[in-house]
Coordinates of C-alpha atoms in Angstrom, one line a residue:
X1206 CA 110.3 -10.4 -56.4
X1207 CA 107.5 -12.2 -55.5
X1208 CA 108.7 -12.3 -51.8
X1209 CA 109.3 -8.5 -52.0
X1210 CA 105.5 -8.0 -53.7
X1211 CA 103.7 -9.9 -50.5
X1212 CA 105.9 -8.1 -48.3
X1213 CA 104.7 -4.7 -49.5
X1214 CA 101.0 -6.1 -49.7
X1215 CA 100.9 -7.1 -45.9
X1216 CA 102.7 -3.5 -44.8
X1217 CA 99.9 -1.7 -46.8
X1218 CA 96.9 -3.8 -45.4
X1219 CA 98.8 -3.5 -41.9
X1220 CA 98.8 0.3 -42.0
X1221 CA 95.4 1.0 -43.6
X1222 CA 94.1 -1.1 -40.5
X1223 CA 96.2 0.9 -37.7
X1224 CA 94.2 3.6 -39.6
X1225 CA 91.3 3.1 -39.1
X1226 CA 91.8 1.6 -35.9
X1227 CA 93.0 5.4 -35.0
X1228 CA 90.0 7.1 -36.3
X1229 CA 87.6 4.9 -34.7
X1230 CA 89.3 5.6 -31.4
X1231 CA 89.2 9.2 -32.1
X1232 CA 85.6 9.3 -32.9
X1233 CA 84.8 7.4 -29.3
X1234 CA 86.9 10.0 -27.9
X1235 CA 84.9 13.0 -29.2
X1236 CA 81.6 11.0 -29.1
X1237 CA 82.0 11.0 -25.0
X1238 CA 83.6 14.0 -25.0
X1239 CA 80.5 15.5 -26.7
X1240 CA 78.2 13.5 -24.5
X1241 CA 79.3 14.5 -21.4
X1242 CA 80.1 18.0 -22.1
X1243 CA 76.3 18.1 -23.4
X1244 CA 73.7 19.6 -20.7
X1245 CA 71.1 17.8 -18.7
X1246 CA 68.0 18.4 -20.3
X1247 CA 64.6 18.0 -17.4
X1248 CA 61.5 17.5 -19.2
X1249 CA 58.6 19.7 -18.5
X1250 CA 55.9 18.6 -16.0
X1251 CA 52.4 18.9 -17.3
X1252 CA 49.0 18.9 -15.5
X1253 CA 47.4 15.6 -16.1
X1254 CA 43.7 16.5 -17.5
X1255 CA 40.8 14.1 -16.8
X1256 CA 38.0 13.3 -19.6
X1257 CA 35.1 13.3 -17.4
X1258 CA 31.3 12.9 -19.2
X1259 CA 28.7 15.6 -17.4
X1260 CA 25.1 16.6 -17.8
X1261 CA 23.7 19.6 -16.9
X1262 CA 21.0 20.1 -13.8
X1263 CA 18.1 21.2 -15.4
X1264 CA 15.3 22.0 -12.6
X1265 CA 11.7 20.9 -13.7
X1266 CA 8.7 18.8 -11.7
X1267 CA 9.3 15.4 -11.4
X1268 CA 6.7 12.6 -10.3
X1269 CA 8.4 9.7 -8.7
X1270 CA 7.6 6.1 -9.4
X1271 CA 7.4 3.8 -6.2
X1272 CA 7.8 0.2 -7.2
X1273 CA 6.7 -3.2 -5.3
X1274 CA 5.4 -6.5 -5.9
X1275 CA 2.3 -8.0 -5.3
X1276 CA -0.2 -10.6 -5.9
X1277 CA -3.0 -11.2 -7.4
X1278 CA -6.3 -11.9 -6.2
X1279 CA -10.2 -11.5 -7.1
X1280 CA -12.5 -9.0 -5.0
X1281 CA -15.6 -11.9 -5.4
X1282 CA -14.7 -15.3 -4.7
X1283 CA -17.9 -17.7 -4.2
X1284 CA -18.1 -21.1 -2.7
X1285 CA -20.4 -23.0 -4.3
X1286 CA -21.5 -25.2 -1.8
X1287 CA -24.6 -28.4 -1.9
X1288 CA -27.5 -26.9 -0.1
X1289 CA -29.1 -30.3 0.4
X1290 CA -28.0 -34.0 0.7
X1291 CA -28.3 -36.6 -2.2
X1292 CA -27.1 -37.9 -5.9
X1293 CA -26.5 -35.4 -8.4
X1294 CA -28.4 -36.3 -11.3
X1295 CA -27.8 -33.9 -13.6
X1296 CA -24.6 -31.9 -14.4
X1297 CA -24.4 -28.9 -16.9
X1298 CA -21.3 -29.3 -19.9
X1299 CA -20.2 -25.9 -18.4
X1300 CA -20.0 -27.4 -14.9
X1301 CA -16.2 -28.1 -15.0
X1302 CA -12.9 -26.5 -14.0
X1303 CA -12.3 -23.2 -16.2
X1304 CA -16.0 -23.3 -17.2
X1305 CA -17.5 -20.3 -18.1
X1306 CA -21.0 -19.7 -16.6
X1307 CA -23.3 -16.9 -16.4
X1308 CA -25.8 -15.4 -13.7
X1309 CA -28.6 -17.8 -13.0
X1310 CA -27.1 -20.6 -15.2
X1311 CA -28.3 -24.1 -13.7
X1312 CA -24.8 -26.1 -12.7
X1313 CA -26.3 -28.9 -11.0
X1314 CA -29.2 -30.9 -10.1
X1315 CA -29.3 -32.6 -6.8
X1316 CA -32.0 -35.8 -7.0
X1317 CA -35.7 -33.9 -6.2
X1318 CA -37.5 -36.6 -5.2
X1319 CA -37.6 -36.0 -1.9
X1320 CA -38.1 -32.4 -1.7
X1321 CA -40.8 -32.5 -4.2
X1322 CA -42.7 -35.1 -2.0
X1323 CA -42.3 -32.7 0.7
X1324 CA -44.1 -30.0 -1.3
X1325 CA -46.7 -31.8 -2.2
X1326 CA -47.4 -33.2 1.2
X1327 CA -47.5 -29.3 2.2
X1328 CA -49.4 -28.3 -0.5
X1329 CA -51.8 -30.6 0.3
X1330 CA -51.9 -29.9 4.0
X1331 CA -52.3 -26.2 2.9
X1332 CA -55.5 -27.2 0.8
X1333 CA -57.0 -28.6 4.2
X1334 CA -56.1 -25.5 5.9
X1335 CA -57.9 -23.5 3.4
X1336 CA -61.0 -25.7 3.8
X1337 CA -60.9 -25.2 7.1
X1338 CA -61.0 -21.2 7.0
X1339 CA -63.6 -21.8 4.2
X1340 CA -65.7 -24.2 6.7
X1341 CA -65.3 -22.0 9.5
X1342 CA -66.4 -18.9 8.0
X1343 CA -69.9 -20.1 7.1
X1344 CA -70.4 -21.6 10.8
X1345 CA -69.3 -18.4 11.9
X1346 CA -71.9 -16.7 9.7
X1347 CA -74.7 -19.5 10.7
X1348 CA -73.7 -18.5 14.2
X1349 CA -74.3 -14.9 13.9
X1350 CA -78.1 -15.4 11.9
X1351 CA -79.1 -17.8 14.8
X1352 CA -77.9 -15.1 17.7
X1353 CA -79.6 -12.8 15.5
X1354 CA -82.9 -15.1 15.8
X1355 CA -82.6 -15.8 19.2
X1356 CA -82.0 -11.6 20.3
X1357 CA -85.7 -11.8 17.9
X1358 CA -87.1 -14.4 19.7
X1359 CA -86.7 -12.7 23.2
X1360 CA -88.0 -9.9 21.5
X1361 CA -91.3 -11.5 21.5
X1362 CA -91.4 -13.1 24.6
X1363 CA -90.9 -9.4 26.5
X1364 CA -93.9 -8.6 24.2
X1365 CA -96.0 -11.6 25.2
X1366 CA -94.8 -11.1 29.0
X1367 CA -96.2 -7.3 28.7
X1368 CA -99.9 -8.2 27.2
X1369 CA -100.1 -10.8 30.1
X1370 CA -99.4 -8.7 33.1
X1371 CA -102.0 -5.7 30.9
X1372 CA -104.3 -8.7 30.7
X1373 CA -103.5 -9.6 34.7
X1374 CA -104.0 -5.6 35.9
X1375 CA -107.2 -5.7 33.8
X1376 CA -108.4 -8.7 35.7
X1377 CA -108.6 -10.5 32.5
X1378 CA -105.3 -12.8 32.6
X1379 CA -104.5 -14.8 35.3
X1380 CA -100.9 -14.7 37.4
X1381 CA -100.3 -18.6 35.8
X1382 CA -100.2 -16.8 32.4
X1383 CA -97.5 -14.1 33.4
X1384 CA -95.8 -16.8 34.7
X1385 CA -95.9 -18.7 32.1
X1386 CA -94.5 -16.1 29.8
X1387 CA -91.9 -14.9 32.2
X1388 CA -90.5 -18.7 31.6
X1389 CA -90.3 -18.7 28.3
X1390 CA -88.5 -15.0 28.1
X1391 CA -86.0 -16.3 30.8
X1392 CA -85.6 -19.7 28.2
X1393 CA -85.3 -17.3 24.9
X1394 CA -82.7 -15.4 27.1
X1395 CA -80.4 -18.6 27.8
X1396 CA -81.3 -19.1 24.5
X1397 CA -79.5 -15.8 23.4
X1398 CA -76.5 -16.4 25.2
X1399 CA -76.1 -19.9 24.0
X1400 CA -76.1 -18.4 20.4
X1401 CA -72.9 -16.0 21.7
X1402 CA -71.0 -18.6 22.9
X1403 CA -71.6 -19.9 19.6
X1404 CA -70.8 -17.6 17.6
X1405 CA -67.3 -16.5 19.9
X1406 CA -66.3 -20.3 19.0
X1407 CA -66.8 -20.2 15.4
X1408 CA -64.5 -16.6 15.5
X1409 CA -62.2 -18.8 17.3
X1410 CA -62.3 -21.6 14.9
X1411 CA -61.5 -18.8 12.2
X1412 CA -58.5 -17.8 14.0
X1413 CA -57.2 -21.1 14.3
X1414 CA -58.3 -22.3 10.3
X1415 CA -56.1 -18.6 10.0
X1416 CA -52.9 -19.8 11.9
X1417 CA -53.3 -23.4 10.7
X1418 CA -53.8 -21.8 6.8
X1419 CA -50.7 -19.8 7.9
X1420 CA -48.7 -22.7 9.0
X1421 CA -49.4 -24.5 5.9
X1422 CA -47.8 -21.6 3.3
X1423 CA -45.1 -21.9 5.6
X1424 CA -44.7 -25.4 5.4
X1425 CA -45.2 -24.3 1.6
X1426 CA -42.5 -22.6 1.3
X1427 CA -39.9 -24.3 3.1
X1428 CA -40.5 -27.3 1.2
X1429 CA -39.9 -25.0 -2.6
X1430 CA -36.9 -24.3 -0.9
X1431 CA -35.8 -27.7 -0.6
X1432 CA -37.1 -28.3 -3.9
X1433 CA -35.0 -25.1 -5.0
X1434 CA -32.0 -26.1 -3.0
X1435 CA -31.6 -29.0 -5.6
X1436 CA -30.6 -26.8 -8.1
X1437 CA -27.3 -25.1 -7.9
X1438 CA -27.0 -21.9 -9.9
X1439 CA -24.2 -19.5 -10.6
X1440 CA -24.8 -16.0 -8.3
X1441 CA -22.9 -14.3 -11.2
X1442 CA -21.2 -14.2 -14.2
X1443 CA -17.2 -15.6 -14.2
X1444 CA -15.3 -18.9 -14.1
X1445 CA -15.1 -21.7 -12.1
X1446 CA -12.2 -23.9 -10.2
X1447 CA -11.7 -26.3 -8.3
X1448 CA -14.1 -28.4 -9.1
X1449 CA -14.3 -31.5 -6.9
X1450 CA -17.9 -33.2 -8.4
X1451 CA -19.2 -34.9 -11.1
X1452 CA -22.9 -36.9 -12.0
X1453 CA -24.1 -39.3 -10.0
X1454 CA -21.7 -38.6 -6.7
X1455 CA -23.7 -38.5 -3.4
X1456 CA -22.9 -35.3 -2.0
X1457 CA -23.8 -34.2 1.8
X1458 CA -25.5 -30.9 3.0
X1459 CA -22.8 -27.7 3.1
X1460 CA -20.4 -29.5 1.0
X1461 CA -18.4 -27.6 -1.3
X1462 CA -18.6 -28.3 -5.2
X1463 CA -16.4 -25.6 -6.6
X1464 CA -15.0 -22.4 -6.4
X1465 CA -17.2 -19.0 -8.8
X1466 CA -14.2 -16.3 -9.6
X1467 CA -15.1 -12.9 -11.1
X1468 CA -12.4 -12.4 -13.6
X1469 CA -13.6 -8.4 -14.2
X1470 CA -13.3 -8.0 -10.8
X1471 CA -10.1 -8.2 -9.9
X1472 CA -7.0 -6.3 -7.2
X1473 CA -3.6 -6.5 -6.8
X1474 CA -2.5 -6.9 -3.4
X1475 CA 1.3 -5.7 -2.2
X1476 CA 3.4 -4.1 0.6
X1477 CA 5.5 -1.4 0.9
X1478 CA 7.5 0.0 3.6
X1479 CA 6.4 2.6 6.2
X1480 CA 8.1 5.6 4.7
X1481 CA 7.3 4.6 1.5
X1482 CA 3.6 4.5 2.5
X1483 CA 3.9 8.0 4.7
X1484 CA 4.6 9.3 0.6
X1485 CA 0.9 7.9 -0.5
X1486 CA -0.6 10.0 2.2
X1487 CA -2.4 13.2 1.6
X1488 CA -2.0 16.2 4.0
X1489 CA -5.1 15.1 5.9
X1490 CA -3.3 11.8 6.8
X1491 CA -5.4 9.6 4.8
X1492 CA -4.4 7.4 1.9
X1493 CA -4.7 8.9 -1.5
X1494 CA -5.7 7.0 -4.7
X1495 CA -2.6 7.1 -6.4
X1496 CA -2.6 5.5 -10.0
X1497 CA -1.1 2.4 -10.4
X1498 CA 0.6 0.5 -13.0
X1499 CA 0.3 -3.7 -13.0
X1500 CA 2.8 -5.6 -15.0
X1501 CA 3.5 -9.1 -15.5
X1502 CA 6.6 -10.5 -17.5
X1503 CA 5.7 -13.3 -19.6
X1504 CA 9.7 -14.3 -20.6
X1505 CA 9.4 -11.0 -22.4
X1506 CA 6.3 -10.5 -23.2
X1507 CA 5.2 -8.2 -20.8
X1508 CA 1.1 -7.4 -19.6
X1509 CA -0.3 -4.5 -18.0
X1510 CA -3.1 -3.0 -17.0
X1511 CA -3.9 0.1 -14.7
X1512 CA -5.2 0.8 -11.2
X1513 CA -5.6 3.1 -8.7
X1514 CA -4.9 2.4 -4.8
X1515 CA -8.9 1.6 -2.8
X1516 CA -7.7 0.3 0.3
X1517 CA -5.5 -0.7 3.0
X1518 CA -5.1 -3.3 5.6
X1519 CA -6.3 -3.0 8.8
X1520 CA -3.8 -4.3 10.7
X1521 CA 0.1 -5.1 10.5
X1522 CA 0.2 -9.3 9.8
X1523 CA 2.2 -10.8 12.5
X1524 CA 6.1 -11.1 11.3
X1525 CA 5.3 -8.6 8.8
X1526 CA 7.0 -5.3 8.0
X1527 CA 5.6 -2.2 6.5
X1528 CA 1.8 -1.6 5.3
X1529 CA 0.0 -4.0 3.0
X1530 CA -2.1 -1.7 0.2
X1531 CA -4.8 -3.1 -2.2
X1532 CA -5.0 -1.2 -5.8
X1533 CA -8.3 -1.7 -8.4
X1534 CA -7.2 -3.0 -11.6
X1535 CA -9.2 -1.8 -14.6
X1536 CA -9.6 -3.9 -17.3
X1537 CA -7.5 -6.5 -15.8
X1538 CA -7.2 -8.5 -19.9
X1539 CA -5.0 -11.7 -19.0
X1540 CA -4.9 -11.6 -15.6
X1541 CA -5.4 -14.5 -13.3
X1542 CA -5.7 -14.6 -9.7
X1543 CA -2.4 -15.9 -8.0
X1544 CA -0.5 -13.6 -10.8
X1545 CA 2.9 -12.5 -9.1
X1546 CA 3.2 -8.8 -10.6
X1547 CA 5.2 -6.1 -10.5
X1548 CA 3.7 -3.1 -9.0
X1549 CA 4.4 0.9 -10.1
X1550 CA 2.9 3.3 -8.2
X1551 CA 2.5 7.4 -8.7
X1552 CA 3.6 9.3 -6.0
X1553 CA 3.0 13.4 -5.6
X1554 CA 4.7 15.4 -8.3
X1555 CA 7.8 16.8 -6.8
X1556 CA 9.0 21.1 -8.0
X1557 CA 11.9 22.5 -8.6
X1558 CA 14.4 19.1 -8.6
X1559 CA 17.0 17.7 -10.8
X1560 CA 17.0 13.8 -12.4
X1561 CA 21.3 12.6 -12.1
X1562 CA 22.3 9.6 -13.1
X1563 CA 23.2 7.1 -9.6
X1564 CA 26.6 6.9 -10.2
X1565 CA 26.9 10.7 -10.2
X1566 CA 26.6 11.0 -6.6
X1567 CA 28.7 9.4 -3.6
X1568 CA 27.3 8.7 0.0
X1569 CA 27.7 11.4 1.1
X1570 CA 25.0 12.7 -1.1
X1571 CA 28.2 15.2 -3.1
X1572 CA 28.7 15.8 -6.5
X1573 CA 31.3 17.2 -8.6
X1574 CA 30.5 20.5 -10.8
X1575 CA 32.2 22.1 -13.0
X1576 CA 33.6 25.2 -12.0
X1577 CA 35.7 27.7 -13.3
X1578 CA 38.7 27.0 -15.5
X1579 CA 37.2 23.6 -15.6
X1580 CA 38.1 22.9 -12.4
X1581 CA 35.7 20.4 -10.2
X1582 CA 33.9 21.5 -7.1
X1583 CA 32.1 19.6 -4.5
X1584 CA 28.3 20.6 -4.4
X1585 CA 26.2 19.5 -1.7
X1586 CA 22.5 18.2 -2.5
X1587 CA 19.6 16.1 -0.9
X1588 CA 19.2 13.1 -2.9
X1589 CA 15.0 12.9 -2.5
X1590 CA 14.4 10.0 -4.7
X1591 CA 16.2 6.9 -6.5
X1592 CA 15.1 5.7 -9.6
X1593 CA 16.1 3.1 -11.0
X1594 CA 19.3 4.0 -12.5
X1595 CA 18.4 7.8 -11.6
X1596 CA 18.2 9.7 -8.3
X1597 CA 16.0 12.9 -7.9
X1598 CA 18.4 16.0 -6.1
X1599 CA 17.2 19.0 -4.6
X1600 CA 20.1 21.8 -3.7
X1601 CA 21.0 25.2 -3.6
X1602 CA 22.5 26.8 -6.7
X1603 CA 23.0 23.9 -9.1
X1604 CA 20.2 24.9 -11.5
X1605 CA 22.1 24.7 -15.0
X1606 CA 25.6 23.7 -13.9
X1607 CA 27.2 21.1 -15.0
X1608 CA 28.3 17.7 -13.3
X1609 CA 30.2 14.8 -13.8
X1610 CA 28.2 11.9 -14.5
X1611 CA 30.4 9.5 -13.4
X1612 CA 32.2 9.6 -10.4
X1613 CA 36.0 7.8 -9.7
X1614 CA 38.5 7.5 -7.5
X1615 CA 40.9 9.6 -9.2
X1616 CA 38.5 12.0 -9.5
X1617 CA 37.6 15.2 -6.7
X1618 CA 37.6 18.8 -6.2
X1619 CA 40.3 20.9 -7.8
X1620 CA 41.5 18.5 -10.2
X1621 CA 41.2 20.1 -13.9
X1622 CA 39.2 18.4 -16.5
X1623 CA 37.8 18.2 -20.1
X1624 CA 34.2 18.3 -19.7
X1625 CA 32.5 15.5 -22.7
X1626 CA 28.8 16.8 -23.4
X1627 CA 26.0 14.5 -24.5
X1628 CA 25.4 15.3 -28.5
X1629 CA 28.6 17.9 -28.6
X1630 CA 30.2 17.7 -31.8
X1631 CA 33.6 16.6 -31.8
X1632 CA 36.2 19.0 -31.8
X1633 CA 38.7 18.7 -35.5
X1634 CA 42.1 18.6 -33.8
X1635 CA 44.5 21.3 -35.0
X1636 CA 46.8 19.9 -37.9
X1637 CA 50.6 21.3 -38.6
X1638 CA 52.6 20.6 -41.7
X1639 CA 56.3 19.6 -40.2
X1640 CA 59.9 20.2 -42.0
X1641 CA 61.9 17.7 -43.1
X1642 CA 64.4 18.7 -40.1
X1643 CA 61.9 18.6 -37.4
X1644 CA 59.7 15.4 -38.7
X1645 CA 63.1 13.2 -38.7
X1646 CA 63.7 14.2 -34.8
X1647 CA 60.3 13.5 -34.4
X1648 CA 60.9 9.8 -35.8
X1649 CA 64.0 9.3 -34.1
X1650 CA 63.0 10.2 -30.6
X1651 CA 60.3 7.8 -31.1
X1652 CA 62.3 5.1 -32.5
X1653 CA 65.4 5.2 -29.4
X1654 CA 62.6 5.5 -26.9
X1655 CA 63.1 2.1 -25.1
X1656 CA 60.0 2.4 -23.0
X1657 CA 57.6 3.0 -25.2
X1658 CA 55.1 0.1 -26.2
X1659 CA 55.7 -1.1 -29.9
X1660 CA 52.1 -0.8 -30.8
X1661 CA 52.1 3.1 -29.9
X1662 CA 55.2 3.4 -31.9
X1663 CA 53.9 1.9 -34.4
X1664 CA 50.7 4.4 -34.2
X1665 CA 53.0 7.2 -33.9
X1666 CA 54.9 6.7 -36.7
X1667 CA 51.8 6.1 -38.9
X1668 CA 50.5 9.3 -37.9
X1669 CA 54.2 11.2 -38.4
X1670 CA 54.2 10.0 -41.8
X1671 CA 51.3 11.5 -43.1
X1672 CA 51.5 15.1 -44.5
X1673 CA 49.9 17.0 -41.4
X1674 CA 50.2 15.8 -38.2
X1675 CA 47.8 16.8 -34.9
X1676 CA 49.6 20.0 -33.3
X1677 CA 48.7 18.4 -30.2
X1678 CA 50.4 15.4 -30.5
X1679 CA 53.7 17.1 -31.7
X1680 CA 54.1 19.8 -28.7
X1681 CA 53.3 16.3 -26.6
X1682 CA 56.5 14.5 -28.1
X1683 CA 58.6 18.0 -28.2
X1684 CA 57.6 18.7 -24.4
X1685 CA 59.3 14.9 -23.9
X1686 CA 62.1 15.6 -25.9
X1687 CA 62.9 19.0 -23.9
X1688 CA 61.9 20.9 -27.1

């Protein structure tokens, strides 16, 4: 019995396996049966759409910014220079590098000894000379009085001549009288002219006290000159440098002491090329005063100060390029001369032109519009100005249309895209509730699809499991599926 009872047991386990051994092969056989009887199914192609960001060509006037670098440098620079050799005695506290001086201040004293020996030596030869025109203008005035006595005395003698030869016609005088009178007339004439010649020396001797009086104030003034040149004063008001002296140094005629910098009076001095520079010119041909801008970056903090252009140079420097231009700075607050600055100059206003981002035009000077149907077109325009990160177009036609800000590779005309505008608001994508039936397809596509990166799976699924799923995403996974 017990042989008989395993006997049956491994008959019944042995048929229960041919069993199911027979339905698993039949369910191959209709599996691949069903596969290959099942029709190919060719996915849809779809038009690959492009995201492209654009901005719209509004037309206005523009005035370009032209931007250099320059230096800068004061418009009155003064040597101040020893007018006269010797110790300097006395120094003023102000007298150093950076010092602060105003017009007329006293610097420096150079030892006066000397100079004022010299003056008084003058001054004293000049109280001679004065003496001398005093002295010679009372001889001359003697002079005159005794001419004037003598012309009186021969007066007289023609007189006394007269009565004698009346006296001789009469036969009362005698011819030894006339004679005698005719003497002393001739004498009193010699007389006369003696008194001339007298009188045309002391003139003379007034010219010469005159140019020896002159002399002297010369001498005079030279010698306050030297005495003046002793002092060194500041011509004007600003600051000093290089400073190369101090009290009690022996200095020589002509040296130089220091340097006198006006630090209101102060230019910026940079170059620009010649086309640049044919911009700054007015329709006459000369250079206009364009404003100007002056910056200098200190590690972020920035200083500026504003200009306008006064000059330019006369000549191209040799191994130079370009123009050199000199600009006015007004109010130049915390400026120094040597300052390497950054330079932004006004050009004309330019009409009717468009402001592009760079990157939304190729060499060619193309960009892409929008066009119908959202479809790109190439537009030609004249790229005028770059700014920056900006260029300045001019074209026909392209007031108010719209282009793509930034240009690719994969981009050009034809190709269909989905314009992005600045400050649009987001479109809400269109939600769908799905059916049990059509959700679990859904999932199941997604999960067999080998290819598919896990973490977009992942994403998908999230998104599938919610209660409304994006249309758009579900006529994208249907289209795969072949609907």
């Amino acid at each position: 019995m017990r042989f008989l009872r395993k006997s049956l047991t491994g008959l019944f386990l042995l048929s229960i396996t041919l069993g199911l051994l027979a339905f698993a092969g039949i369910m191959v056989r209709d599996a691949v049966v069903a596969q290959m009887a099942r029709e190919a199914v060719v996915p849809q192609a779809r038009e690959r759409v492009f995201s492209v960001n654009v901005v719209s060509m509004r037309l206005e006037t523009a005035v370009p910014v032209l931007t250099s670098f320059g230096e800068v440098q004061s418009r009155r620079t003064l040597e101040i220079r020893a007018a006269a050799a010797g110790t300097v005695v006395e120094l003023d506290p102000a007298f150093v590098e950076g010092g602060q001086v105003t017009a007329g201040q006293v610097l420096a004293r150079i030892d006066p000894a000397n100079a004022q020996s010299e003056l008084d030596r003058a001054e004293s030869d000049l109280l001679d000379a004065r003496a001398e025109v005093r002295e010679a203008e009372r001889a001359l005035i003697i002079a005159r009085d005794e001419l004037v006595a003598a012309e009186d005395q021969v007066v007289l003698r023609e007189t006394a001549l007269r009565r004698q030869r009346d006296l001789l016609e009469r036969n009362v005088g005698t011819a030894a009288a006339v004679e005698s009178a005719e003497l002393s007339l001739s004498s009193e004439r010699q007389s006369v002219l003696t008194r001339r010649q007298a009188v045309a020396t002391a003139e003379a001797r007034i010219d010469q006290a005159a140019t020896r009086l002159r002399r002297g104030e010369i001498a005079r003034d030279e010698a306050e000159r030297r005495l003046n040149d002793t002092e060194i004063r500041g011509e004007f008001a600003g600051t000093l440098s290089n400073v190369t002296v101090v009290a009690g140094r022996l200095v020589s005629t002509n040296e130089q002491l220091a340097q006198l910098v006006d630090p209101q009076a102060l230019e910026v001095a940079f170059r620009v090329s010649t086309q640049q520079y044919a911009r700054l010119l007015d329709e006459a041909g000369r250079l206009r005063g364009a404003p100007v801008t002056v910056t200098l970056d200190f590690f972020g903090t920035n200083i500026s100060a504003q200009g306008v252009i006064s000059r330019e140079g006369a000549a191209v420097g040799e191994g130079q390029t370009g123009r050199q231009l000199f600009a006015t700075l007004e109010a130049p607050r915390g400026f120094k001369p040597g300052d390497f600055v950054a330079v932004s100059i006004k050009e004309a206003p330019l009409d009717d032109v468009a402001r592009l981002p760079a990157t939304a035009v190729n060499a060619a000077q193309e960009v892409l519009a929008v066009g119908d149907d959202d479809r790109l077109e190439t537009v030609q325009v004249q790229v005028l100005r770059r700014q920056g990160d900006d260029v300045l177009v001019r074209g026909r036609g392209i007031a108010g249309r719209e282009v793509v800000a930034q240009r690719t590779p994969l981009l050009g005309a034809g190709i269909k895209v989905k314009p992005l505008r600045q400050n649009a608001v987001p479109e809400v994508p269109d939600m769908v509730e799905l059916t049990d039936e059509r959700r679990a397809k859904l999932v199941a596509f997604i999960e067999e699809n080998t290819r598919m990166p896990e973490a977009a799976k992942t994403r998908l699924l999230a998104q599938l499991s919610q209660k409304q799923v994006p249309a758009e995403m579900v006529e994208r996974l249907e289209s795969r599926m072949g609907g």
